[in-house]
Short mmCIF file of C-alpha atoms in Angstrom, two decimals:
data_model
loop_
_atom_site.label_atom_id
_atom_site.label_comp_id
_atom_site.label_asym_id
_atom_site.label_seq_id
_atom_site.Cartn_x
_atom_site.Cartn_y
_atom_site.Cartn_z
CA MET A 1 -126.83 -176.17 -30.11
CA ALA A 2 -124.09 -178.17 -28.14
CA GLU A 3 -125.13 -180.55 -25.90
CA GLY A 4 -123.30 -180.61 -22.45
CA LYS A 5 -121.56 -184.22 -21.77
CA THR A 6 -121.87 -186.08 -18.96
CA GLU A 7 -119.58 -188.48 -17.02
CA SER A 8 -121.01 -191.62 -15.55
CA PRO A 9 -119.83 -191.75 -11.76
CA GLY A 10 -117.46 -194.49 -11.89
CA PRO A 11 -115.68 -196.08 -8.62
CA LYS A 12 -113.20 -193.96 -7.28
CA LYS A 13 -109.86 -194.58 -7.93
CA ARG A 14 -106.97 -194.78 -5.47
CA GLY A 15 -104.47 -191.80 -6.14
CA PRO A 16 -101.29 -192.37 -7.29
CA TYR A 17 -99.29 -192.16 -4.06
CA ILE A 18 -101.23 -194.73 -2.51
CA SER A 19 -100.96 -197.17 -5.33
CA SER A 20 -96.82 -196.69 -5.70
CA ILE A 21 -96.75 -197.07 -1.78
CA THR A 22 -98.28 -200.77 -2.16
CA SER A 23 -96.60 -201.65 -5.13
CA ARG A 24 -93.34 -200.74 -3.41
CA SER A 25 -93.84 -202.77 -0.54
CA VAL A 26 -94.57 -205.87 -2.64
CA ASN A 27 -91.30 -205.19 -4.62
CA LEU A 28 -89.42 -204.59 -1.57
CA MET A 29 -90.53 -207.75 0.35
CA ILE A 30 -90.34 -210.14 -3.02
CA ARG A 31 -86.75 -208.45 -3.37
CA GLY A 32 -86.05 -208.98 -0.10
CA VAL A 33 -86.86 -212.72 0.02
CA VAL A 34 -84.92 -213.37 -3.27
CA LEU A 35 -82.01 -211.52 -1.66
CA PHE A 36 -82.21 -213.79 1.41
CA PHE A 37 -82.09 -216.98 -0.66
CA ILE A 38 -79.26 -215.94 -2.71
CA GLY A 39 -77.32 -215.13 0.44
CA VAL A 40 -78.35 -218.66 1.98
CA PHE A 41 -77.11 -220.41 -1.26
CA LEU A 42 -73.65 -218.62 -1.26
CA ALA A 43 -73.07 -219.01 2.53
CA LEU A 44 -73.74 -222.86 2.42
CA VAL A 45 -71.22 -223.17 -0.81
CA LEU A 46 -68.66 -220.46 0.25
CA ASN A 47 -68.59 -221.78 3.88
CA LEU A 48 -68.21 -225.35 2.43
CA LEU A 49 -65.06 -224.36 1.05
CA GLN A 50 -63.58 -223.17 4.15
CA ILE A 51 -64.60 -225.58 6.37
CA GLN A 52 -62.88 -228.26 3.72
CA ARG A 53 -59.49 -226.40 3.95
CA ASN A 54 -60.34 -226.37 7.82
CA VAL A 55 -59.77 -222.27 7.70
CA THR A 56 -63.02 -222.41 10.18
CA LEU A 57 -63.54 -224.65 12.76
CA PHE A 58 -67.24 -225.29 14.65
CA PRO A 59 -67.39 -227.51 17.70
CA PRO A 60 -68.82 -231.05 17.01
CA ASP A 61 -72.26 -230.21 18.80
CA VAL A 62 -73.26 -227.44 16.17
CA ILE A 63 -72.09 -229.56 12.82
CA ALA A 64 -75.99 -229.56 12.08
CA SER A 65 -76.37 -229.84 8.39
CA ILE A 66 -75.43 -231.42 4.95
CA PHE A 67 -73.16 -228.77 4.26
CA SER A 68 -71.22 -229.30 7.47
CA SER A 69 -72.10 -225.61 8.49
CA ALA A 70 -73.52 -224.49 11.53
CA TRP A 71 -77.43 -224.15 11.51
CA TRP A 72 -77.45 -220.30 12.08
CA VAL A 73 -74.53 -219.25 9.52
CA PRO A 74 -76.94 -219.68 6.05
CA PRO A 75 -79.99 -217.85 7.99
CA CYS A 76 -77.22 -214.58 9.46
CA CYS A 77 -75.69 -214.61 5.64
CA GLY A 78 -79.29 -214.61 4.13
CA THR A 79 -80.44 -211.86 6.28
CA ALA A 80 -77.28 -209.84 5.92
CA SER A 81 -77.44 -210.44 1.96
CA ALA A 82 -81.15 -209.08 1.98
CA VAL A 83 -80.37 -205.97 4.03
CA ILE A 84 -77.30 -205.08 2.10
CA GLY A 85 -78.96 -205.60 -1.39
CA LEU A 86 -81.69 -203.60 -0.63
CA LEU A 87 -79.48 -200.83 0.98
CA TYR A 88 -77.28 -200.00 -2.20
CA PRO A 89 -80.64 -198.84 -4.32
CA CYS A 90 -81.85 -197.09 -1.34
CA ILE A 91 -78.79 -194.95 -0.62
CA ASP A 92 -78.33 -194.43 -4.72
CA ARG A 93 -81.71 -193.18 -4.84
CA HIS A 94 -81.04 -190.84 -1.77
CA LEU A 95 -77.94 -189.31 -3.02
CA GLY A 96 -79.55 -188.79 -6.37
CA GLU A 97 -77.26 -191.00 -8.40
CA PRO A 98 -78.61 -193.86 -9.69
CA HIS A 99 -76.21 -196.55 -10.66
CA LYS A 100 -76.09 -197.13 -14.27
CA PHE A 101 -72.57 -198.88 -14.71
CA LYS A 102 -73.02 -202.41 -16.49
CA ARG A 103 -76.55 -202.83 -15.25
CA GLU A 104 -77.21 -206.21 -17.01
CA TRP A 105 -77.61 -209.94 -15.52
CA SER A 106 -74.78 -211.03 -17.29
CA SER A 107 -72.31 -208.61 -15.42
CA VAL A 108 -74.04 -209.68 -12.23
CA MET A 109 -72.99 -212.88 -12.79
CA ARG A 110 -69.54 -212.45 -13.93
CA CYS A 111 -69.50 -210.14 -10.23
CA VAL A 112 -70.73 -213.21 -8.37
CA ALA A 113 -68.26 -215.58 -10.33
CA VAL A 114 -65.26 -213.47 -9.22
CA PHE A 115 -66.31 -213.18 -5.56
CA VAL A 116 -66.89 -216.96 -5.14
CA GLY A 117 -63.33 -217.07 -6.84
CA ILE A 118 -62.06 -214.89 -4.29
CA ASN A 119 -63.45 -216.61 -1.49
CA HIS A 120 -61.96 -219.96 -3.18
CA ALA A 121 -58.45 -218.56 -3.45
CA SER A 122 -58.87 -217.65 0.48
CA ALA A 123 -59.60 -221.17 0.87
CA LYS A 124 -57.41 -223.03 -1.50
CA VAL A 125 -54.28 -220.96 -2.80
CA ASP A 126 -51.36 -221.75 -0.61
CA PHE A 127 -49.00 -218.76 0.09
CA ASP A 128 -46.07 -218.03 1.95
CA ASN A 129 -47.35 -216.39 4.81
CA ASN A 130 -50.99 -214.46 5.69
CA ILE A 131 -49.74 -211.08 4.49
CA GLN A 132 -49.26 -212.00 0.83
CA LEU A 133 -52.65 -213.62 0.90
CA SER A 134 -54.11 -210.93 2.55
CA LEU A 135 -52.40 -208.22 -0.12
CA THR A 136 -53.55 -210.11 -2.77
CA LEU A 137 -57.29 -210.50 -1.99
CA ALA A 138 -57.36 -206.88 -1.16
CA ALA A 139 -56.38 -206.16 -4.53
CA LEU A 140 -58.93 -208.55 -6.22
CA SER A 141 -61.73 -207.18 -4.00
CA ILE A 142 -60.77 -203.52 -5.08
CA GLY A 143 -60.41 -204.92 -8.74
CA LEU A 144 -64.13 -206.43 -8.27
CA TRP A 145 -65.58 -203.11 -7.19
CA TRP A 146 -63.72 -201.03 -9.86
CA THR A 147 -64.72 -203.75 -12.42
CA PHE A 148 -68.64 -204.45 -11.69
CA ASP A 149 -69.15 -201.13 -9.43
CA ARG A 150 -67.16 -197.81 -9.86
CA SER A 151 -69.68 -195.72 -7.47
CA ARG A 152 -68.44 -194.12 -4.28
CA SER A 153 -71.11 -195.09 -2.69
CA GLY A 154 -70.82 -198.59 -3.40
CA PHE A 155 -67.16 -198.66 -2.06
CA GLY A 156 -68.14 -196.53 0.88
CA LEU A 157 -70.80 -199.38 1.52
CA GLY A 158 -68.50 -202.11 0.85
CA VAL A 159 -65.87 -200.36 3.80
CA GLY A 160 -68.17 -200.10 6.15
CA ILE A 161 -69.45 -203.43 5.78
CA ALA A 162 -66.41 -205.08 5.86
CA PHE A 163 -65.52 -203.41 9.18
CA LEU A 164 -68.74 -203.96 10.81
CA ALA A 165 -68.95 -207.56 9.52
CA THR A 166 -65.06 -208.26 10.85
CA LEU A 167 -66.17 -206.76 14.30
CA VAL A 168 -69.16 -209.01 14.53
CA THR A 169 -67.15 -211.78 13.41
CA GLN A 170 -64.24 -210.97 16.31
CA LEU A 171 -66.73 -211.17 19.00
CA LEU A 172 -68.26 -214.54 17.90
CA VAL A 173 -64.86 -216.05 17.72
CA TYR A 174 -64.01 -214.14 21.08
CA ASN A 175 -66.99 -215.90 22.69
CA GLY A 176 -66.05 -219.30 21.21
CA VAL A 177 -68.68 -219.98 18.82
CA TYR A 178 -66.28 -220.95 16.44
CA GLN A 179 -62.96 -220.27 15.28
CA TYR A 180 -60.18 -219.57 12.79
CA THR A 181 -57.03 -221.82 12.63
CA SER A 182 -53.94 -219.47 12.24
CA PRO A 183 -55.51 -216.03 13.55
CA ASP A 184 -53.35 -213.13 12.51
CA PHE A 185 -55.53 -210.23 12.75
CA LEU A 186 -56.71 -210.68 16.70
CA TYR A 187 -59.04 -213.80 16.32
CA VAL A 188 -59.44 -213.97 12.78
CA ARG A 189 -57.74 -214.28 9.49
CA SER A 190 -56.29 -210.52 8.23
CA TRP A 191 -57.97 -211.16 4.48
CA LEU A 192 -61.19 -211.51 6.28
CA PRO A 193 -62.28 -207.81 5.68
CA CYS A 194 -61.41 -208.71 1.87
CA ILE A 195 -64.05 -211.19 1.55
CA PHE A 196 -66.65 -209.10 3.22
CA PHE A 197 -65.89 -206.06 1.19
CA ALA A 198 -66.11 -208.11 -2.20
CA GLY A 199 -69.24 -209.69 -0.67
CA GLY A 200 -70.69 -206.78 -0.27
CA ILE A 201 -70.00 -204.91 -3.88
CA THR A 202 -71.60 -208.37 -5.04
CA MET A 203 -75.02 -208.69 -3.00
CA GLY A 204 -75.21 -204.57 -3.92
CA ASN A 205 -75.03 -205.75 -7.44
CA ILE A 206 -77.50 -207.95 -7.10
CA GLY A 207 -79.49 -205.87 -5.18
CA ARG A 208 -79.49 -203.03 -7.83
CA GLN A 209 -80.27 -205.35 -10.56
CA LEU A 210 -83.45 -206.53 -8.63
CA ALA A 211 -84.47 -203.20 -8.26
CA MET A 212 -84.33 -202.26 -11.91
CA VAL A 213 -86.36 -204.79 -12.80
CA SER A 214 -88.95 -204.62 -9.95
#
């Protein structure tokens, strides 16, 4: 005679959907915090290069940090970095096109190094005129995208980020928050969109990599 098996009642488990939502929220918060501090660090270092070269000038009363940067610049850059870094993998999932090109930390670190080099070139390398500098930085920025990204979504987001960031910067300069020396593109330098584009691609790569390991 076969004996029937009885299962002892145990604690009710949460469904996979609730568990997924909870872990996803925690991962999102952790990735956002990491991206924020990366953005703050890069803002301090890169803005220091610009100020030392007198590319950007802040009023004396807002020179408030040991890196001679306005106090609001690092938090704003950190927040923007978090948003960009979280947006890239989100768009990849929405489009159903997971980004798999050069998905390792060594590639991400090289991308960061190239981005810092592009920013350094904008501040340190002397050209005969801003047009030559802008064309050179544009070629380097597109080269950064081709080398470390190559996705249509990455390029589109990079262009959108460059447009919005340049527009916000124009408004800040127009209202006297700070200024650029020798502006040639309304109130800013013509190469500024190239820096924003490269920065968007870089933070997007970091965000994608963090999403893979979380």
